[in-house]
Short mmCIF file of C-alpha atoms and ligand atoms in Angstrom, two decimals:
data_model
loop_
_atom_site.label_atom_id
_atom_site.label_comp_id
_atom_site.label_asym_id
_atom_site.label_seq_id
_atom_site.Cartn_x
_atom_site.Cartn_y
_atom_site.Cartn_z
CA UNK X 134 -15.32 -23.44 -0.92
CA UNK X 135 -18.75 -23.85 0.65
CA UNK X 136 -19.65 -21.94 3.74
CA UNK X 137 -19.82 -24.98 6.01
CA UNK X 138 -16.28 -26.10 5.26
CA UNK X 139 -15.08 -22.57 5.84
CA UNK X 140 -16.94 -22.33 9.15
CA UNK X 141 -15.32 -25.58 10.22
CA UNK X 142 -11.88 -24.20 9.42
CA UNK X 143 -12.59 -20.94 11.21
CA UNK X 144 -13.87 -22.89 14.21
CA UNK X 145 -10.43 -24.41 14.62
CA UNK X 146 -8.95 -20.97 15.31
CA UNK X 147 -10.51 -19.59 18.46
CA UNK X 148 -7.57 -17.31 19.29
CA UNK X 149 -6.58 -14.20 17.36
CA UNK X 150 -2.89 -15.05 17.19
CA UNK X 151 -2.08 -16.67 13.85
CA UNK X 152 -5.75 -16.89 13.05
CA UNK X 153 -6.00 -15.13 9.71
CA UNK X 154 -2.92 -16.74 8.20
CA UNK X 155 -3.89 -20.12 9.61
CA UNK X 156 -7.32 -20.00 8.02
CA UNK X 157 -6.00 -18.77 4.69
CA UNK X 158 -3.36 -21.48 4.73
CA UNK X 159 -5.99 -24.17 5.11
CA UNK X 160 -8.07 -22.64 2.33
CA UNK X 161 -5.01 -22.61 0.06
CA UNK X 162 -4.20 -26.25 0.81
CA UNK X 163 -7.76 -27.46 0.37
CA UNK X 164 -8.65 -25.49 -2.73
CA UNK X 165 -5.11 -25.31 -4.12
CA UNK X 166 -5.66 -21.59 -4.45
CA UNK X 167 -7.52 -18.75 -2.76
CA UNK X 168 -10.86 -18.33 -4.53
CA UNK X 169 -12.07 -14.74 -4.70
CA UNK X 170 -15.46 -15.56 -3.18
CA UNK X 171 -13.90 -17.44 -0.30
CA UNK X 172 -11.63 -14.51 0.49
CA UNK X 173 -14.66 -12.23 0.54
CA UNK X 174 -16.44 -14.65 2.85
CA UNK X 175 -13.43 -14.83 5.18
CA UNK X 176 -13.38 -11.05 5.28
CA UNK X 177 -17.03 -10.95 6.35
CA UNK X 178 -16.72 -13.73 8.90
CA UNK X 179 -13.57 -12.39 10.55
CA UNK X 180 -14.76 -8.81 10.21
CA UNK X 181 -11.43 -7.96 8.59
CA UNK X 182 -11.24 -5.57 5.64
CA UNK X 183 -10.92 -7.38 2.32
CA UNK X 184 -8.07 -5.06 1.37
CA UNK X 185 -6.05 -6.34 4.33
CA UNK X 186 -6.61 -9.96 3.34
CA UNK X 187 -5.79 -9.30 -0.29
CA UNK X 188 -2.63 -7.57 0.83
CA UNK X 189 -1.67 -10.69 2.80
CA UNK X 190 -2.35 -13.22 0.07
CA UNK X 191 -0.43 -11.22 -2.52
CA UNK X 192 2.48 -10.77 -0.12
CA UNK X 193 3.23 -14.43 0.63
CA UNK X 194 4.22 -16.58 -2.31
CA UNK X 195 2.61 -19.53 -0.51
CA UNK X 196 -0.80 -18.26 -1.63
CA UNK X 197 -2.01 -18.19 -5.19
CA UNK X 198 -5.08 -16.57 -6.61
CA UNK X 199 -5.38 -18.85 -9.60
CA UNK X 200 -6.22 -22.56 -9.31
CA UNK X 201 -3.29 -24.94 -9.22
CA UNK X 202 -3.09 -28.23 -11.19
CA UNK X 203 -2.35 -31.76 -9.99
CA UNK X 204 1.40 -31.25 -9.75
CA UNK X 205 2.98 -28.03 -8.65
CA UNK X 206 6.39 -27.16 -10.04
CA UNK X 207 8.15 -24.33 -8.28
CA UNK X 208 11.23 -22.92 -9.94
CA UNK X 209 13.56 -20.95 -7.71
CA UNK X 210 14.36 -17.51 -9.02
CA UNK X 211 16.46 -16.36 -6.09
CA UNK X 212 19.65 -14.53 -6.98
CA UNK X 213 22.04 -17.53 -6.80
CA UNK X 214 19.67 -19.71 -8.82
CA UNK X 215 19.16 -16.89 -11.27
CA UNK X 216 22.90 -16.59 -11.76
CA UNK X 217 23.11 -20.34 -12.31
CA UNK X 218 20.55 -20.21 -15.12
CA UNK X 219 17.10 -20.48 -13.52
CA UNK X 220 15.68 -18.48 -16.41
CA UNK X 221 16.67 -21.25 -18.85
CA UNK X 222 15.15 -23.88 -16.58
CA UNK X 223 11.84 -22.06 -16.53
CA UNK X 224 11.97 -21.62 -20.30
CA UNK X 225 12.65 -25.29 -20.85
CA UNK X 226 9.73 -26.27 -18.61
CA UNK X 227 7.48 -23.85 -20.42
CA UNK X 228 8.49 -25.32 -23.77
CA UNK X 229 7.89 -28.89 -22.67
CA UNK X 230 4.52 -28.14 -21.14
CA UNK X 231 3.45 -25.68 -23.81
CA UNK X 232 3.02 -22.78 -21.42
CA UNK X 233 3.53 -19.14 -22.11
CA UNK X 234 3.49 -15.95 -20.08
CA UNK X 235 6.42 -14.11 -18.63
CA UNK X 236 7.66 -13.60 -15.12
CA UNK X 237 8.82 -10.02 -15.49
CA UNK X 238 6.53 -8.70 -12.76
CA UNK X 239 8.02 -11.16 -10.28
CA UNK X 240 5.03 -13.45 -10.38
CA UNK X 241 4.40 -16.45 -12.55
CA UNK X 242 1.63 -18.97 -12.27
CA UNK X 243 0.47 -20.95 -15.26
CA UNK X 244 -1.42 -24.21 -15.48
CA UNK X 245 -1.54 -26.65 -18.40
CA UNK X 246 -4.95 -26.97 -20.10
CA UNK X 247 -5.29 -30.60 -18.88
CA UNK X 248 -4.82 -29.29 -15.33
CA UNK X 249 -1.89 -31.68 -14.78
CA UNK X 250 0.90 -29.19 -14.10
CA UNK X 251 1.14 -25.76 -12.62
CA UNK X 252 4.39 -23.86 -12.87
CA UNK X 253 5.23 -21.06 -10.49
CA UNK X 254 8.30 -19.20 -9.41
CA UNK X 255 9.56 -18.40 -5.91
CA UNK X 256 12.55 -16.84 -4.23
CA UNK X 257 15.29 -18.85 -2.56
CA UNK X 258 14.40 -22.21 -1.02
CA UNK X 259 17.53 -22.01 1.09
CA UNK X 260 19.21 -24.63 -1.10
CA UNK X 261 21.45 -22.27 -3.02
CA UNK X 262 24.43 -24.65 -2.80
CA UNK X 263 22.61 -26.88 -5.30
CA UNK X 264 21.53 -24.01 -7.54
CA UNK X 265 19.61 -23.95 -9.75
CA UNK X 266 16.87 -25.78 -7.90
CA UNK X 267 13.22 -26.60 -8.35
CA UNK X 268 10.48 -28.34 -6.39
CA UNK X 269 7.85 -30.68 -7.67
CA UNK X 270 5.13 -31.35 -5.07
CA UNK X 271 7.69 -30.95 -2.33
CA UNK X 272 10.45 -33.08 -3.97
CA UNK X 273 13.58 -30.98 -4.29
CA UNK X 274 15.78 -31.18 -7.40
CA UNK X 275 19.22 -29.57 -7.41
CA UNK X 276 21.84 -28.89 -10.11
CA UNK X 277 19.06 -28.86 -12.66
CA UNK X 278 19.88 -28.38 -16.32
CA UNK X 279 17.44 -27.89 -19.20
CA UNK X 280 18.43 -31.40 -20.39
CA UNK X 281 17.20 -32.95 -17.16
CA UNK X 282 13.75 -31.41 -17.41
CA UNK X 283 12.03 -34.13 -19.55
CA UNK X 284 13.23 -36.85 -17.18
CA UNK X 285 11.92 -34.99 -14.13
CA UNK X 286 8.58 -34.26 -15.78
CA UNK X 287 8.17 -37.91 -16.84
CA UNK X 288 8.25 -38.97 -13.20
CA UNK X 289 5.05 -37.04 -12.70
CA UNK X 290 3.23 -38.52 -15.64
CA UNK X 291 4.29 -36.18 -18.40
CA UNK X 292 4.33 -37.73 -21.86
CA UNK X 293 6.11 -36.32 -24.84
CA UNK E 278 5.23 17.86 29.05
CA UNK E 279 2.51 20.49 29.44
CA UNK E 280 2.59 22.29 32.77
CA UNK E 281 -0.72 23.87 33.74
CA UNK E 282 -1.96 23.30 30.20
CA UNK E 283 0.90 25.33 28.79
CA UNK E 284 3.76 23.83 26.84
CA UNK E 285 7.16 23.92 28.46
CA UNK E 286 9.84 25.65 26.44
CA UNK E 287 13.23 23.96 26.27
CA UNK E 288 16.55 24.74 24.65
CA UNK E 289 17.69 22.74 21.66
CA UNK E 290 20.69 23.02 19.37
CA UNK E 291 20.35 22.86 15.61
CA UNK E 292 23.47 23.08 13.47
CA UNK E 293 25.34 24.49 16.47
CA UNK E 294 22.83 27.33 17.06
CA UNK E 295 20.58 27.41 20.07
CA UNK E 296 16.83 27.81 19.87
CA UNK E 297 13.85 27.71 22.18
CA UNK E 298 11.37 25.02 21.31
CA UNK E 299 8.23 23.44 22.66
CA UNK E 300 8.86 20.27 24.57
CA UNK E 301 7.27 17.23 22.97
CA UNK E 302 6.78 18.82 19.57
CA UNK E 303 7.73 16.82 16.48
CA UNK E 304 11.20 18.05 15.60
CA UNK E 305 10.37 18.34 11.90
CA UNK E 306 7.66 20.89 12.74
CA UNK E 307 10.00 22.82 15.00
CA UNK E 308 12.56 23.02 12.23
CA UNK E 309 9.93 24.12 9.74
CA UNK E 310 8.80 26.86 12.08
CA UNK E 311 12.39 28.01 12.48
CA UNK E 312 12.75 28.00 8.68
CA UNK E 313 15.42 25.33 8.80
CA UNK E 314 15.04 23.42 5.61
CA UNK E 315 14.48 19.66 5.81
CA UNK E 316 12.93 17.94 2.78
CA UNK E 317 10.12 15.59 3.67
CA UNK E 318 7.30 13.76 1.91
CA UNK E 319 5.43 11.44 4.23
CA UNK E 320 4.75 13.54 7.30
CA UNK E 321 1.04 14.16 7.82
CA UNK E 322 -0.27 15.95 10.90
CA UNK E 323 -3.44 13.91 11.06
CA UNK E 324 -1.52 10.66 11.44
CA UNK E 325 1.13 9.35 13.79
CA UNK E 326 4.68 9.76 12.49
CA UNK E 327 5.62 6.73 10.44
CA UNK E 328 8.95 7.63 8.89
CA UNK E 329 8.48 5.84 5.61
CA UNK E 330 9.98 8.22 3.05
CA UNK E 331 13.30 8.62 4.91
CA UNK E 332 13.88 12.00 3.25
CA UNK E 333 13.83 13.98 6.48
CA UNK E 334 16.91 12.25 7.88
CA UNK E 335 19.01 14.32 10.26
CA UNK E 336 21.77 13.48 12.69
CA UNK E 337 21.02 13.39 16.39
CA UNK E 338 24.05 14.05 18.57
CA UNK E 339 24.21 12.18 21.86
CA UNK E 340 27.35 12.15 23.99
CA UNK E 341 29.44 13.18 21.00
CA UNK E 342 28.10 10.35 18.84
CA UNK E 343 25.74 10.95 15.94
CA UNK E 344 22.87 8.83 14.77
CA UNK E 345 20.80 9.17 11.59
CA UNK E 346 17.14 9.53 12.47
CA UNK E 347 14.07 10.76 10.57
CA UNK E 348 13.21 14.28 11.82
CA UNK E 349 9.50 13.41 11.80
CA UNK E 350 10.00 10.76 14.47
CA UNK E 351 12.04 12.89 16.89
CA UNK E 352 10.30 14.59 19.80
CA UNK E 353 11.79 17.78 21.14
CA UNK E 354 13.34 17.55 24.62
CA UNK E 355 15.70 19.68 26.58
CA UNK E 356 19.25 19.58 25.26
CA UNK E 357 18.33 17.92 21.98
CA UNK E 358 21.13 18.42 19.49
CA UNK E 359 20.58 18.02 15.77
CA UNK E 360 22.67 18.44 12.63
CA UNK E 361 20.68 18.84 9.43
CA UNK E 362 23.29 19.38 6.75
CA UNK E 363 26.27 17.14 7.38
CA UNK E 364 27.93 15.42 4.41
CA UNK E 365 26.41 12.18 5.67
CA UNK E 366 22.89 13.60 5.60
CA UNK E 367 23.38 15.14 2.18
CA UNK E 368 24.77 11.93 0.75
CA UNK E 369 21.86 9.95 2.09
CA UNK E 370 19.36 12.45 0.79
CA UNK E 371 20.82 12.56 -2.69
CA UNK E 372 20.75 8.80 -3.05
CA UNK E 373 17.13 8.84 -1.93
CA UNK E 374 16.26 11.45 -4.51
CA UNK E 375 17.86 9.30 -7.17
CA UNK E 376 15.85 6.31 -6.01
CA UNK E 377 12.64 8.31 -6.00
CA UNK E 378 13.35 9.66 -9.48
CA UNK E 379 13.49 6.04 -10.62
CA UNK E 380 10.50 4.90 -8.59
CA UNK E 381 8.22 7.77 -9.58
CA UNK E 382 9.65 9.02 -12.87
CA UNK E 383 6.52 10.99 -13.74
CA UNK E 384 6.23 12.93 -10.51
CA UNK E 385 6.77 16.66 -10.88
CA UNK E 386 6.83 17.04 -7.10
CA UNK E 387 9.78 14.67 -6.84
CA UNK E 388 11.58 16.19 -9.80
CA UNK E 389 11.24 19.70 -8.42
CA UNK E 390 12.23 18.73 -4.91
CA UNK E 391 15.25 16.75 -6.12
CA UNK E 392 16.32 19.58 -8.41
CA UNK E 393 16.16 21.99 -5.50
CA UNK E 394 18.85 19.87 -3.85
CA UNK E 395 20.84 19.57 -7.07
CA UNK E 396 19.75 16.07 -8.10
CA UNK E 397 18.48 15.99 -11.66
CA UNK E 398 19.55 12.54 -12.84
CA UNK E 399 19.23 9.03 -11.54
CA UNK E 400 21.59 6.13 -11.95
CA UNK E 401 18.83 3.66 -11.22
CA UNK E 402 16.60 2.00 -13.75
CA UNK E 403 13.44 4.03 -14.07
CA UNK E 404 10.26 2.15 -13.40
CA UNK E 405 8.18 1.40 -16.46
CA UNK E 406 4.91 3.16 -15.84
CA UNK E 407 2.87 2.19 -18.84
CA UNK E 408 -0.79 1.89 -17.77
CA UNK E 409 -0.04 2.73 -14.15
CA UNK E 410 -3.25 3.82 -12.41
CA UNK E 411 -1.06 6.03 -10.23
CA UNK E 412 0.53 7.65 -13.28
CA UNK E 413 4.11 6.70 -12.38
CA UNK E 414 4.02 9.05 -9.42
CA UNK E 415 3.56 6.76 -6.42
CA UNK E 416 6.46 6.49 -3.97
CA UNK E 417 4.66 3.93 -1.76
CA UNK E 418 4.78 6.15 1.28
CA UNK E 419 1.58 4.56 2.57
CA UNK E 420 -0.19 7.78 3.52
CA UNK E 421 -3.26 6.98 1.43
CA UNK E 422 -3.53 3.49 2.88
CA UNK E 423 -3.18 4.81 6.41
CA UNK E 424 -5.60 7.71 6.09
CA UNK E 425 -8.17 5.34 4.58
CA UNK E 426 -7.88 2.88 7.45
CA UNK E 427 -6.81 4.95 10.45
CA UNK E 428 -8.84 8.10 9.91
CA UNK E 429 -11.77 7.05 7.74
CA UNK E 430 -11.99 3.46 8.95
CA UNK E 431 -12.86 2.32 5.44
CA UNK E 432 -9.78 0.26 4.47
CA UNK E 433 -10.73 0.42 0.80
CA UNK E 434 -7.14 0.27 -0.44
CA UNK E 435 -3.96 -1.42 0.65
CA UNK E 436 -0.55 -2.51 -0.49
CA UNK E 437 -0.58 -5.39 -2.96
CA UNK E 438 2.34 -7.74 -3.76
CA UNK E 439 5.75 -7.08 -2.31
CA UNK E 440 9.23 -5.83 -3.01
CA UNK E 441 9.68 -4.05 -6.33
CA UNK E 442 6.22 -5.18 -7.44
CA UNK E 443 4.35 -3.48 -4.63
CA UNK E 444 1.45 -1.26 -5.66
CA UNK E 445 -1.49 0.33 -3.91
CA UNK E 446 -4.97 -0.52 -5.13
CA UNK E 447 -8.30 -2.11 -4.22
CA UNK E 448 -8.59 -5.87 -3.58
CA UNK E 449 -8.66 -7.87 -6.83
CA UNK E 450 -8.22 -4.58 -8.67
CA UNK E 451 -11.93 -4.11 -8.83
CA UNK E 452 -14.56 -1.58 -7.80
CA UNK E 453 -14.59 -1.57 -4.01
CA UNK E 454 -17.99 -1.00 -2.39
CA UNK E 455 -16.23 -0.16 0.91
CA UNK E 456 -14.94 3.14 -0.53
CA UNK E 457 -16.91 6.16 0.70
CA UNK E 458 -15.51 8.39 -2.02
CA UNK E 459 -14.07 10.83 0.53
CA UNK E 460 -10.90 11.26 -1.55
CA UNK E 461 -8.88 11.82 1.62
CA UNK E 462 -6.25 9.61 -0.04
CA UNK E 463 -5.88 12.06 -2.91
CA UNK E 464 -5.59 14.93 -0.47
CA UNK E 465 -2.76 13.42 1.57
CA UNK E 466 -0.80 11.98 -1.35
CA UNK E 467 2.48 13.93 -1.44
CA UNK E 468 3.03 13.35 -5.15
CA UNK E 469 -0.54 13.91 -6.39
CA UNK E 470 -0.60 10.41 -7.77
CA UNK E 471 -4.25 9.64 -7.07
CA UNK E 472 -6.80 10.58 -9.70
CA UNK E 473 -10.53 10.86 -9.26
CA UNK E 474 -13.22 12.58 -11.18
CA UNK E 475 -16.69 13.86 -10.39
CA UNK E 476 -19.14 13.13 -13.14
CA UNK E 477 -22.82 14.15 -13.33
CA UNK E 478 -23.91 11.51 -10.85
CA UNK E 479 -20.86 9.79 -9.44
CA UNK E 480 -17.43 10.23 -7.99
CA UNK E 481 -15.10 7.90 -9.86
CA UNK E 482 -11.84 6.97 -8.14
CA UNK E 483 -9.83 6.37 -11.32
CA UNK E 484 -6.71 5.21 -9.50
CA UNK E 485 -8.64 2.70 -7.43
CA UNK E 486 -9.81 0.48 -10.28
CA UNK E 487 -12.59 2.87 -11.18
CA UNK E 488 -14.36 2.53 -7.84
CA UNK E 489 -17.59 4.48 -8.27
CA UNK E 490 -19.54 6.18 -5.51
CA UNK E 491 -22.88 7.86 -6.27
CA UNK E 492 -23.12 11.54 -5.44
CA UNK E 493 -25.82 13.02 -3.26
CA UNK E 494 -27.83 15.72 -5.01
CA UNK E 495 -28.83 18.83 -3.12
CA UNK E 496 -32.48 18.75 -2.10
CA UNK E 497 -32.77 22.40 -3.05
CA UNK E 498 -30.68 23.12 -6.18
CA UNK E 499 -30.41 19.51 -7.36
CA UNK E 500 -26.69 19.74 -7.95
CA UNK E 501 -24.50 16.80 -6.91
CA UNK E 502 -22.29 17.97 -4.04
CA UNK E 503 -20.82 15.10 -2.00
CA UNK E 504 -20.56 11.31 -2.17
CA UNK E 505 -23.72 9.76 -0.79
CA UNK E 506 -21.94 7.14 1.27
CA UNK E 507 -19.71 9.74 2.89
CA UNK E 508 -22.72 11.93 3.75
CA UNK E 509 -24.54 9.01 5.34
CA UNK E 510 -21.44 8.12 7.27
CA UNK E 511 -21.12 11.67 8.60
CA UNK E 512 -24.82 11.95 9.37
CA UNK E 513 -24.79 8.67 11.27
CA UNK E 514 -22.14 10.10 13.60
CA UNK E 515 -24.01 13.32 14.38
CA UNK E 516 -26.03 13.65 17.52
CA UNK E 517 -28.38 15.50 17.50
CA UNK E 518 -29.14 15.11 13.82
CA UNK E 519 -29.20 18.01 11.38
CA UNK E 520 -32.70 19.37 10.85
CA UNK E 521 -34.67 17.42 8.30
CA UNK E 522 -35.23 20.46 6.04
CA UNK E 523 -31.53 21.18 5.52
CA UNK E 524 -30.07 17.72 5.97
CA UNK E 525 -29.62 16.93 2.32
CA UNK E 526 -28.72 20.40 1.10
CA UNK E 527 -25.40 21.41 -0.35
CA UNK E 528 -23.39 23.83 1.82
CA UNK E 529 -24.29 26.78 -0.39
CA UNK E 530 -28.03 26.24 -0.31
CA UNK E 531 -27.83 25.54 3.40
CA UNK E 532 -26.09 28.84 4.03
CA UNK E 533 -28.64 30.72 1.96
CA UNK E 534 -31.51 28.93 3.66
CA UNK E 535 -30.27 29.65 7.16
CA UNK E 536 -29.43 33.31 6.55
CA UNK E 537 -32.82 33.89 4.97
CA UNK E 538 -34.50 32.24 7.88
CA UNK E 539 -32.55 34.32 10.37
CA UNK E 540 -33.32 37.52 8.47
CA UNK E 541 -36.92 36.46 8.10
CA UNK E 542 -36.86 36.68 4.33
CA UNK E 543 -39.47 34.33 2.91
CA UNK E 544 -37.91 31.11 1.70
CA UNK E 545 -38.90 30.22 -1.82
S1 SF4 I 833 -0.54 6.91 -3.88
FE1 SF4 I 833 0.41 8.71 -2.92
S2 SF4 I 833 -0.16 8.56 -0.73
FE2 SF4 I 833 -0.52 6.53 -1.66
S3 SF4 I 833 1.39 5.39 -1.28
FE3 SF4 I 833 1.57 6.31 -3.34
S4 SF4 I 833 2.62 8.28 -2.97
FE4 SF4 I 833 1.87 7.60 -0.96
S1 FES I 834 18.42 -18.87 -4.65
FE1 FES I 834 17.49 -20.71 -5.22
S2 FES I 834 17.67 -21.86 -3.42
FE2 FES I 834 18.56 -19.98 -2.85
S1 FES I 835 8.75 12.86 6.45
FE1 FES I 835 10.01 11.86 7.87
S2 FES I 835 10.37 9.95 6.95
FE2 FES I 835 9.02 10.92 5.54
#
């Protein structure tokens, strides 16, 4: 993100309350991730230690440090979804999109080489009654099974 | 509170025995002074009590009711009544030891402390500590993070991630130019998890992604003696400044220089 855009964003937050998170949120939405250089710039401009900002962006799952593709698929890994087979859902998505990597450290963020899809995991959307659930760009899908994955992906331009 | 600059002495009850204690003192310190054993890991005099390790739990008795409270957050006042070895306290403590044995499986400090209270095994899954820059010894008490920010004002390290994936390190896990190399973090760490190393020219904070701080060499003997950034930081706070001729000397050379000067021995 160039300095002018960042200054504009910062200018919208004259008051300290909610400032840091507000600015970072806008950076995340605009850039679809938090670029390292931008975070360093924010740290300088707000006179806030970089370690504090890094702590924040790694705490909230809303932020990601790696760039995100055109469509963002979020698979819920909360306990109820996990029990209902979220692991298999993630696996099936990975197979269809040709992604690898594991989620054993509680984080997962992979993007397809054509930059079309990014898959991430999160904890509980608050829709446990429809477990297992996933989001694509804000559309919620409940009672997902591995068999339903191709159909869902096709809606977002995935081709076999 | 202090009367005429002196501390007021009050009566407190610990395990049904009465003692005199200083009003306002941290109860954990009072107990230590009275040789009443309370295990603790995260209390550090230089910092405000924080109560993160939860090991120092005791029961405070008020109006016949008891309440579990960390001893390091209790201030002594008249009539304070504490129980330090009830079944409740012991149960709590033992579970904590088990959790810590799983969280920091490589820590000798934890193992020894737990063993002293009869806990040698854990039922919890031990953390996998392959490649851990903190050697599988960190209990996430936060002392290093707090000393770095609250005392040194450097904020070189912080917590990263959350829940079971929380670690302490530098932002982006890379060399952090903010670090002054003071190693105060290593000094306060209760489990000796933080590793650093002084090489010929630099201090390398191994645990903090290899953050490297150049050492200042003594203007007299040419030996490296303290991190440059730390020295500059200290010097910038001094008023009046240290004399030019001894400013960049190591403590040893400085001592020799001053004593020679005082004794009027020619300085070579
Ligand atoms: S490294 Fe040491 S001082 Fe820092 S959080 Fe871990 S146990 Fe506490
Ligand atoms: S656990 Fe998935 S929505 Fe609650
Ligand atoms: S020493 Fe009191 S909570 Fe850690």
